[in-house]
Every structure is written in C-alpha cells, then in structure tokens.
Amino acid sequence: MRLRHRDGQRVHLSYCTNVHPAEDFAGIVAQLDTYAVRVRERLGADLLGLGLWLPAPVAAELATRARLRRQLRAELDARGLEVVTLNGFPYRSFHAPVVKQAVYHPDWTTPERLDYTLDLARVLLDLMPDDATRGSISTLPFAWRQPWEPPQAGAAERVLERLATGLARMAWETGRAVRVAVEPEPGCVVESTEQAVRHLAAIDTDRIGVCLDLAHLACAWEDPRQAVGRLRAAGIPVVKVQVSAALEAADPVAAAGTLREYVEPRFLHQTRSAATATAADPADPACAADDLDEALDRGLSGGAWRVHYHVPLHAAPMPPLTATIPVLQGALSELVGGPTALCDHLDVETYTWGVLPPARRPDGAAALADGIAAELAFARDTLVDLGLSETAPSGARA
C-alpha cells in the first residue's frame, strides 16, 4: 500500500513474506496467489506491497538470470503487487524445525553474506516499480555477539566496505539506489541504537543505515524519541522500519504459566527485563536471557519482561500478557508523525504466526491471509491517524 506524508513524500507499507516457507522460485511465485492476492483483496486495495524474502539460492539464481527477474516482476504486476524492500536477514531454511542461532549465519565477516546481499540488490533493482525512487534491504546486525573480537570486527568492516562499493557501482550503472539496513536485535553485536551508532560510525551512510524493528526496540527498553534522536544526531539514516510488536509481562512471576505457552523450538525468543534500560551491557545475564525458556527457568531481576516474540499487531496476546503497541505507536510518531518523514519503507513483519500457541494459531492459508490483512489494516490506520493519507497507484482502477 502507498501512503503520502504531509511533506509530499511517498511512504510504502508492505508485509514481509518471511512468514511463508518457500525455498525455490516456484514456491515464491505460489505464495503470491496463496497469500498475497488474498491479503490484497481482503484489504480492498488495488496495490499491495510485499517485503519479499528470497532464500540465498533463489537470490543467486535470479541475480544471474535477467529473464527470470523479468518473469518475477511480471508475476507481481499481474497480481497488483509491488516490491521496494527485501528481507535479507535469514539466509535460507528460515522455516526449518529448529532455526534459533542458525539465523545469524553466515554473518558479516563472511563473503557469503556479502554475495547474498549484492545478489538481492541486483534482483531488487529489476523488481522495483518504475516510479520507485530507491529500494532497501534489511540485514542482520553484524553477527551474534559471541565471538566478537578485533579480528571479527576488522573482517566485518572490510566486507561492509565492499558492500558499499558494490551498491555505489549499481547505482551508477542503473541510476537507482538500493540501501542496506542493519537491524539491531537482542543478543547480537548491535542490539541497541547506541550500539548501532558506535558500529556504523565509519561506514558509508549513503549506502548503509539502520532498520528499526519496533519489537526489537521495545525489547531493548529504548525510548522511541531518544532512539530516533540518537540516530539523527549521528547522521545514520533509518532506511527501513519493521512494524512489529513484542510480548510484555508486567509481572513475570504471575504470568509464568502463560509465558510457558509461548516457548517453542523453532525461533529464538530473547528476553529482557526492564533493568535493561539502565544496564551497561544489554545482554547482562542479570537482566537478559537468550531464550524465553532460559528466562523462565532461572529468572531475571529488574521487573517487567519483554520477549522477542513478534505477535500480531491487531490481536492482544494471551492475558495477562500484553503487546508493546505503545512503543510501536511512539516510534511511528517520531518517524512519520512529524513535519518530515524520516523513513519511507515500512514493513509489517510478524513471522511467528505458525508457532503461536495453538489457540492463537491460524488454521490454514485463508485464516493466515485474514490475519495478515488485519495487521496491515491496523498499521495503515495507525499511520493515517498520524497524518498520512492513502494514495492510489498510477493507473489504478477507479
């Protein structure tokens, strides 16, 4: 969906397809009819944005076959779908029975991560609609925090320099830019905006910036105004926002039984207590755990908990748990509610529908499409309340 900020800037709202398991080109195309078209129709929209996830083998195939890229673009156009952003965080096998820390490999010390991201940029340049001014790719925050010593930091700096050079070359050749957005996440080298400023200080910010995942921002117990202000003061652009919400337990002891229902084997659910907000190290074991079951087994000091578990935006989690919707609303107010839009790519990213507690899990493709449509409607309405207006795509049906 396209919206317009009152400063005249176009803002793209999409949903991220990493919620769907697909590891080949045919599976990617099949998703479009099974889910995306249904979502668009439920919203009554002429055009729906997708934050496409392409596993590394698919990205490599598309990057070397221009005809296949044209075919994918045609498949999107025929269904009223558009792509201006890609999710380049998971490399492949994102819906394996157990993902956990494997999602952080390969990391930004490796040529494999560089090759994958440049492949995605080549693909995105041919998928973007003709009137799009630029594209974006979100990526992991360097690596998992351990091990991270000077040799790893030096290797990552060199690889990211090569990334910036490659992106600049593509922009010179095509006249259109793709920017890469490092996504702070609990447990990683870059967990907070403060760490993002520190680690991105020497990087080409014309090509590389930050992806603010609003569930991650909440889990870091960051104040949205301070976080956005910190990035602006450092000159680091917010290239992309992932519109997401995390689980919150005001009283973790009283909510322990309900929290147990969210423990599951596929994804990592880093847990942080309110003490994280003032901790010198956000991963301090006193207030942080690398997964929800660990937090429940040993406990955390510091009051309320927030859990890296993306929950549907429009539906409250199982009581007494709540979702970090106030953080989401506060962040969007800072990013697009002011006199200028600080970010123009907003992607709803709830990839955990399939691992929700059984009573909250959608039963079949139609129910999942309904849920995604409801999330997008929630995000759209939130943005309209902040002063954005809906716009029709060029050539849209009346």
GROMACS .gro file of C-alpha atoms in nm, residues 2 31 84 92 133 158 185 206 253 259 270 301 313 342 379 392 395:
model
   17
    2ARG     CA    1   0.113   0.351  -0.074
   31GLN     CA    2   0.293  -1.766  -0.233
   84VAL     CA    3   1.052  -0.191  -0.289
   92ARG     CA    4   1.794  -1.980   0.400
  133THR     CA    5   1.300   0.623  -0.616
  158ARG     CA    6   3.624  -0.476   0.524
  185GLU     CA    7   1.840  -0.727   1.754
  206ASP     CA    8   2.483   0.694   0.185
  253VAL     CA    9   0.604  -1.442   3.808
  259LEU     CA   10   0.463  -1.738   2.906
  270GLN     CA   11   1.546  -1.332   2.364
  301SER     CA   12   1.596  -0.933   3.802
  313LEU     CA   13  -0.046  -0.624   1.579
  342LEU     CA   14   1.228   1.012   0.838
  379ALA     CA   15  -0.075  -0.038   1.060
  392ALA     CA   16  -0.377   0.525  -0.544
  395GLY     CA   17  -0.317   0.365  -1.340
   0.00000   0.00000   0.00000
